[in-house]
Tab-separated table of C-alpha atoms in Angstrom:
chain	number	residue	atom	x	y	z
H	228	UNK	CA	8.828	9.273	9.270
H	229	UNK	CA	7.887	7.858	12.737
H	230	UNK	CA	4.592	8.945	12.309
H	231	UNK	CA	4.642	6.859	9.322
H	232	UNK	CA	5.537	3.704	10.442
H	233	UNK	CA	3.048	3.665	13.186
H	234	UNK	CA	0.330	4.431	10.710
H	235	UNK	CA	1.631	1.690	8.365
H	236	UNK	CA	1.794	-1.032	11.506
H	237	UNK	CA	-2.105	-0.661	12.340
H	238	UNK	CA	-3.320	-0.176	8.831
H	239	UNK	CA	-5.477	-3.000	7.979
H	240	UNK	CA	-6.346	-2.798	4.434
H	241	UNK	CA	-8.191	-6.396	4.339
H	242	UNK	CA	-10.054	-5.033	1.790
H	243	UNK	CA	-8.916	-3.123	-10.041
H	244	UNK	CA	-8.937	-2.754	-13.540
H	245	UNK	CA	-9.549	-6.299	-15.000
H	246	UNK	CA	-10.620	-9.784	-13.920
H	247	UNK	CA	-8.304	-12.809	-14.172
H	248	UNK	CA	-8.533	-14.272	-17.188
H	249	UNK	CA	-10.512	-18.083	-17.638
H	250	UNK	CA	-6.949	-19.625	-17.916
H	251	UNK	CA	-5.369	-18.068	-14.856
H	252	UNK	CA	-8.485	-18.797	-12.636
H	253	UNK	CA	-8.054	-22.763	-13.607
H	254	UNK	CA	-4.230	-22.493	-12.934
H	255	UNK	CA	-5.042	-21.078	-9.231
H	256	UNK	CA	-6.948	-24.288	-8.738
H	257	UNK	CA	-3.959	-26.221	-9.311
H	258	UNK	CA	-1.667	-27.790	-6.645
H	259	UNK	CA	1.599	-25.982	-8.773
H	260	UNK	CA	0.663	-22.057	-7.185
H	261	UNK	CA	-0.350	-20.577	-4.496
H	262	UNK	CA	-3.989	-19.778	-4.482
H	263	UNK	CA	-4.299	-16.465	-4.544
H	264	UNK	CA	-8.091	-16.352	-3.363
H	265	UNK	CA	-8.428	-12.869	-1.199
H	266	UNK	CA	-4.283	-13.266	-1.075
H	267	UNK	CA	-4.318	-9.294	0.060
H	268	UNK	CA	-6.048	-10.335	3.390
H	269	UNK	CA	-3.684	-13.394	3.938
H	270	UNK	CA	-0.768	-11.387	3.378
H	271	UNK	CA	-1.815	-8.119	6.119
H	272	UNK	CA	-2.679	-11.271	8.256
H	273	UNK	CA	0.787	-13.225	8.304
H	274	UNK	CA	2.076	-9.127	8.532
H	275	UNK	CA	0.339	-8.607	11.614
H	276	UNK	CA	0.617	-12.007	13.241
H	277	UNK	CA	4.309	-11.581	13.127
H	278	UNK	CA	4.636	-9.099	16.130
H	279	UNK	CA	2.601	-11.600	18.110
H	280	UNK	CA	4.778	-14.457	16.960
H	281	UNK	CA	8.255	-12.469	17.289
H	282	UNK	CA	8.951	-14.222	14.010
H	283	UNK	CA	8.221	-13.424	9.879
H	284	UNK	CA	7.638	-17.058	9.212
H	285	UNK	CA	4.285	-16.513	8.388
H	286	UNK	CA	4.583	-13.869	5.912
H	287	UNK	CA	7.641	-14.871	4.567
H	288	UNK	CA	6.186	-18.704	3.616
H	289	UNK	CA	3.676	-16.528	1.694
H	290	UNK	CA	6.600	-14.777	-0.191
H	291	UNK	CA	8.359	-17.721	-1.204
H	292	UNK	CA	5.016	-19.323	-2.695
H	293	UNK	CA	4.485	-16.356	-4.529
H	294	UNK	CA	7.665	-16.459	-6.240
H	295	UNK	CA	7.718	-20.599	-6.499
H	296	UNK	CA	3.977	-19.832	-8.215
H	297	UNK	CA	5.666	-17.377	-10.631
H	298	UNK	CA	7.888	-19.707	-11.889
H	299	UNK	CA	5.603	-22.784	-12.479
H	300	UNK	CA	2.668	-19.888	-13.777
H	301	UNK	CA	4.582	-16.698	-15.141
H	302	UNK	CA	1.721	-14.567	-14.384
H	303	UNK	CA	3.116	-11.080	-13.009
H	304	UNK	CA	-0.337	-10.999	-10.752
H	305	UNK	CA	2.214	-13.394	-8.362
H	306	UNK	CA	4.918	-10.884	-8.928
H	307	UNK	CA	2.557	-7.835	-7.889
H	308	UNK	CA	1.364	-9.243	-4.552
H	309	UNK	CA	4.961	-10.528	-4.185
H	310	UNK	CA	6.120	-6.866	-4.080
H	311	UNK	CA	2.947	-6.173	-1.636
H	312	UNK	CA	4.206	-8.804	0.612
H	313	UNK	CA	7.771	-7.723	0.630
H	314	UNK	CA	6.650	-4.378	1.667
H	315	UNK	CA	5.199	-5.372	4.872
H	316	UNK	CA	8.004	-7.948	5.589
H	317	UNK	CA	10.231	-4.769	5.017
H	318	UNK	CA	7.995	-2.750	8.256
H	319	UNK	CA	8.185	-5.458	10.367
H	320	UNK	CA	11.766	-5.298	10.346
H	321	UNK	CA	11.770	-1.281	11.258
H	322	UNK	CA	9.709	-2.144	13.718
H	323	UNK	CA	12.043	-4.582	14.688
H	324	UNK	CA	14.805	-1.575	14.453
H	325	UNK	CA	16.684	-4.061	11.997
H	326	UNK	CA	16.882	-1.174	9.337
H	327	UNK	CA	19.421	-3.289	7.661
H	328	UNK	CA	17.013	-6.476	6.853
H	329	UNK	CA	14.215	-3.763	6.892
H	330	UNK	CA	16.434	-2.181	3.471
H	331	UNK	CA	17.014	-5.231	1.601
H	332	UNK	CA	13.555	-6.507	2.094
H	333	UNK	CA	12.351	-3.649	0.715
H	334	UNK	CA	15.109	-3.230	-2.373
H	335	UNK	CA	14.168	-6.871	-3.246
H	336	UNK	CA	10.195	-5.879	-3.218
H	337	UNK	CA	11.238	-2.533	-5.495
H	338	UNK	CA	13.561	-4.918	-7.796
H	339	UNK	CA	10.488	-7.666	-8.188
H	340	UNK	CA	7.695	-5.061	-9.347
H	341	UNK	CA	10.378	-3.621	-11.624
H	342	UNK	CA	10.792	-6.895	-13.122
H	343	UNK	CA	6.921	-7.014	-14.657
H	344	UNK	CA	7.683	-6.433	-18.052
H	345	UNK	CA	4.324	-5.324	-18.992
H	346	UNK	CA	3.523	-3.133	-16.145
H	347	UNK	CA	-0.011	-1.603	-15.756
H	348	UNK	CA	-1.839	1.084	-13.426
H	349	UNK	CA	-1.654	-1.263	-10.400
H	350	UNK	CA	1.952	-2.403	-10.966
H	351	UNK	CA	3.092	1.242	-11.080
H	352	UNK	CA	0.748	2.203	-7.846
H	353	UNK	CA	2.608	-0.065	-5.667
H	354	UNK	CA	5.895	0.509	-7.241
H	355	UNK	CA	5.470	4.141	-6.330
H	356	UNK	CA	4.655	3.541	-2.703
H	357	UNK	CA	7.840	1.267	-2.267
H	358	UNK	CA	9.770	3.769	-3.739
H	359	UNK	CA	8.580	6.410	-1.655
H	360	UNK	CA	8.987	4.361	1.820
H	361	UNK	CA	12.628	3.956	0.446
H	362	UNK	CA	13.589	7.380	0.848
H	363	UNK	CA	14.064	6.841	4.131
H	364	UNK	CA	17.273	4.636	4.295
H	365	UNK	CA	19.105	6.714	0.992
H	366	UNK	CA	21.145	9.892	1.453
H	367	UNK	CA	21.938	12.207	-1.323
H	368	UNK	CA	22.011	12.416	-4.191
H	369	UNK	CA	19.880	8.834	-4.111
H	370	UNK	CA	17.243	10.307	-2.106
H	371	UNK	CA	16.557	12.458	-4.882
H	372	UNK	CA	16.696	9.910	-7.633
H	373	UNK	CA	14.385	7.795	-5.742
H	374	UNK	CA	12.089	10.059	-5.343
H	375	UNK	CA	11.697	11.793	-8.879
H	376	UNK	CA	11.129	7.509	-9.691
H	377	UNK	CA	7.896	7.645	-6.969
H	378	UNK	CA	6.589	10.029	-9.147
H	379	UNK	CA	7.281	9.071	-12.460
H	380	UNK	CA	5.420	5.683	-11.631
H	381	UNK	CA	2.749	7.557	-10.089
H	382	UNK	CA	2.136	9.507	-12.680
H	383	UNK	CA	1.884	6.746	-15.370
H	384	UNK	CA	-0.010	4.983	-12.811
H	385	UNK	CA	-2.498	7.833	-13.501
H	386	UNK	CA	-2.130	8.113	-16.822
H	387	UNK	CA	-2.800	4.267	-17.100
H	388	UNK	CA	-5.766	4.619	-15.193
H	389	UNK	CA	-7.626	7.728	-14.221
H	390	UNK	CA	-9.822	6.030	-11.847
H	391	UNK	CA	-7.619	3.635	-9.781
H	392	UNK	CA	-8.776	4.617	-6.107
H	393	UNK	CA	-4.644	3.030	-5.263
H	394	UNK	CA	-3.186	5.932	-7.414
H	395	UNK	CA	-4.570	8.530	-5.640
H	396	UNK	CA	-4.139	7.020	-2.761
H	397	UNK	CA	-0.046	7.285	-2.842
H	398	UNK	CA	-0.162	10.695	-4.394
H	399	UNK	CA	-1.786	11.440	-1.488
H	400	UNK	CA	0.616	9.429	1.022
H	401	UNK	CA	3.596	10.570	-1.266
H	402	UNK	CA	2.323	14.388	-0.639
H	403	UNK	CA	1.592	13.742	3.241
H	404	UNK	CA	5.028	12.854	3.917
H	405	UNK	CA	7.018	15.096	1.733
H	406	UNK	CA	8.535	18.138	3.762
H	407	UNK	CA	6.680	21.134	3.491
H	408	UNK	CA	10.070	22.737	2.390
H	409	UNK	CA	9.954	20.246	-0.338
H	410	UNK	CA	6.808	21.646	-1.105
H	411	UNK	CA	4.583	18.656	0.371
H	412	UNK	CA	1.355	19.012	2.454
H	413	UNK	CA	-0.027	20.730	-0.853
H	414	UNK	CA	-2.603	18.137	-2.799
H	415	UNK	CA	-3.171	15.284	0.631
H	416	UNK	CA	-6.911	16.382	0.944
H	417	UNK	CA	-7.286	16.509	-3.145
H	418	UNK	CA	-6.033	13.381	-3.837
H	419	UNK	CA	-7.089	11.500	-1.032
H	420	UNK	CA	-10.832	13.529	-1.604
H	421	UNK	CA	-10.169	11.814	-4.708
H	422	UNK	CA	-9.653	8.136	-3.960
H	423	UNK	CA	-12.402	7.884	-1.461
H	424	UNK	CA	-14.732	8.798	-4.170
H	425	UNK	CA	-13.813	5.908	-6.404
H	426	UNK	CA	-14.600	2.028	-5.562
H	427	UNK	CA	-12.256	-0.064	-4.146
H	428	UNK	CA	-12.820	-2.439	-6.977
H	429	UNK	CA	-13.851	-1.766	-10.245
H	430	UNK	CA	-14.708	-5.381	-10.666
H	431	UNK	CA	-15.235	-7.775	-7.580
H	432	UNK	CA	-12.052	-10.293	-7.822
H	433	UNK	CA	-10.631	-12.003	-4.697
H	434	UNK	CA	-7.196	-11.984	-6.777
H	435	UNK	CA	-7.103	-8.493	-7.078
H	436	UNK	CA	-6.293	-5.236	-4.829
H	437	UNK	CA	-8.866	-3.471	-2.880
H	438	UNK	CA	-6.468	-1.646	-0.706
H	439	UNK	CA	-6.335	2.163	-0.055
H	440	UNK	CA	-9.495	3.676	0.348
H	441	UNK	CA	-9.527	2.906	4.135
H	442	UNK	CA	-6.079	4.773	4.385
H	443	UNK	CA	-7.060	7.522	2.427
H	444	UNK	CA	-9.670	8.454	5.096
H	445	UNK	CA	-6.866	7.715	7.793
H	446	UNK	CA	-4.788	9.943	5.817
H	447	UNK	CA	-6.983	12.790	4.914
H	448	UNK	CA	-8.351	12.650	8.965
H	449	UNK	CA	-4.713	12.705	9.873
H	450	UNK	CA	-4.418	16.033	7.437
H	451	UNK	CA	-7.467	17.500	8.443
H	452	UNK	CA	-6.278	16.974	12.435
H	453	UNK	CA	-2.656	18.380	11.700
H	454	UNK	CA	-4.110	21.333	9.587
H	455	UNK	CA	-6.303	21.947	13.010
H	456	UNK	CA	-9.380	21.791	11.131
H	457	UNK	CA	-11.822	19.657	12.993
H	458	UNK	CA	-15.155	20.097	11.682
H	459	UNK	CA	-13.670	18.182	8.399
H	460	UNK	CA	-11.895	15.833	10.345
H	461	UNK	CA	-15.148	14.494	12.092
H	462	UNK	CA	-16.668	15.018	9.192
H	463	UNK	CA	-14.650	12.247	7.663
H	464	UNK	CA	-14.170	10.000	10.623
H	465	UNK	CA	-17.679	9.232	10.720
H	466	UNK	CA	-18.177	8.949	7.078
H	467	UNK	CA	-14.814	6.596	6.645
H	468	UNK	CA	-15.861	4.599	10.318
H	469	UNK	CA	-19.235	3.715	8.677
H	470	UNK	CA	-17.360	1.895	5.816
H	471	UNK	CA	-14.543	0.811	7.721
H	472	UNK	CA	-15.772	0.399	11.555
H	473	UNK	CA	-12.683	-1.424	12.936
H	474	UNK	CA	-10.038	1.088	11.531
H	475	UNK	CA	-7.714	1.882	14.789
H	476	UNK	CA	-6.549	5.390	12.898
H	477	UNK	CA	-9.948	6.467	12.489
H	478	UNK	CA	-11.325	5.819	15.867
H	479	UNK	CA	-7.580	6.695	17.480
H	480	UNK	CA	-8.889	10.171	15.719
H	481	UNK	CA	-12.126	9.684	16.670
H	482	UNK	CA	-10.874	9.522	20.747
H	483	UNK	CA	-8.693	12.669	19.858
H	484	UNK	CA	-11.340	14.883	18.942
H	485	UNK	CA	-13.820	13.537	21.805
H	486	UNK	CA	-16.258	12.522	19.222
């Protein structure tokens, strides 16, 4: 799990099925929501700027305009990157080793996405990954509970959409940090194999995620590294550095392997 939060702290993912719709584009251009123009880059921003400013104020602002914007627009696309946001204001506090704050954050982030009535692919992608990274505060018998949810919503995430790079993306991250006595470790290099192969966007929207095909080639380098098979893992450090050329986990792996 440390491993995990270290990965999560220097992935920057500054970069889905549908457009937003004529209506919701003139709404963003109103003074009643937030404008939500390449909103996934503002929020890893106000994430990261945090440590440097010893305070969440940043990324917090961002959550409370997200959830004034929902109110005044009722569009779940405010609800979605709420959930996003809450999820990185949730690993600031571990970093913080305020696993208390850290918990809530996260519960509130879980509760929000599970609040979009009408959930689709992306909705249950990101629902899955907070479920997942909640496994780590529960004991049993909620560890287990949580868990079989991570993969019910991944699974209809799939089911939703067969091609949404994000879905295969946390099956892989789900698989990575299961226990190998759980029986994880398994399907990492198929799934995240998998998401590289698809776009980031099906459709070019600043509204909408691009996230997770950057980490899948941190993640499936990471594999490839642990599994102590090298000519795979430069294999895919060069390939994933020429699309993402300021990734720290990629040339972190890079320096490893004296590439």
């Amino acid at each position: 799990m440390k491993n995990l939060i270290i990965a999560l702290i220097v992935l920057i993912a500054v970069s889905a099925p549908t457009t937003a719709s004529p209506n919701f584009t003139e709404s963003i251009k109103s003074n009643n929501v937030i404008d939500l123009t390449n909103i996934q880059e503002k929020i890893i921003n106000a994430f990261m700027s945090s440590f440097a400013d010893q305070s969440d104020s940043k990324i917090t602002s961002i959550i409370d305009d997200l959830s004034s914007s929902y109110e005044n627009n009722n569009n779940s696309l405010f609800l979605y990157w709420k959930g996003y946001a809450l999820y990185y204001n949730s690993i600031y506090y571990i970093k913080k080793s305020d696993i208390s704050n850290s918990k809530a954050i996260l519960t509130n982030g879980i509760k929000t996405l599970e609040s979009i009535k009408k959930k689709n692919s992306e909705d249950y992608a990101l629902l899955s990954m907070l479920k997942s990274f909640s496994c780590q505060f529960l004991k049993f018998p909620e560890v287990v509970q949580a868990s079989k949810d991570a993969t019910t919503y991944i699974e209809q995430a799939v089911e939703l959409d067969k091609n949404n790079l994000r879905a295969y993306y946390v099956l892989a991250n789900n698989d990575y940090y299961t226990p190998e006595n759980f029986g994880g470790g398994k399907s990492v290099e198929k799934y995240a194999l998998k998401a590289i192969s698809l776009p980031a966007q099906k459709v070019s929207n600043p509204y909408l995620p691009s996230w997770g095909k950057q980490e899948s080639y941190e993640l499936l380098t990471n594999h490839y590294i642990k599994q102590k098979d090298m000519e795979k893992a430069k294999k895919y450090i060069e390939l994933g550095l020429t699309e993402y050329p300021n990734s720290y986990v990629l040339k972190s792996n890079k320096s490893k392997l004296s590439l």
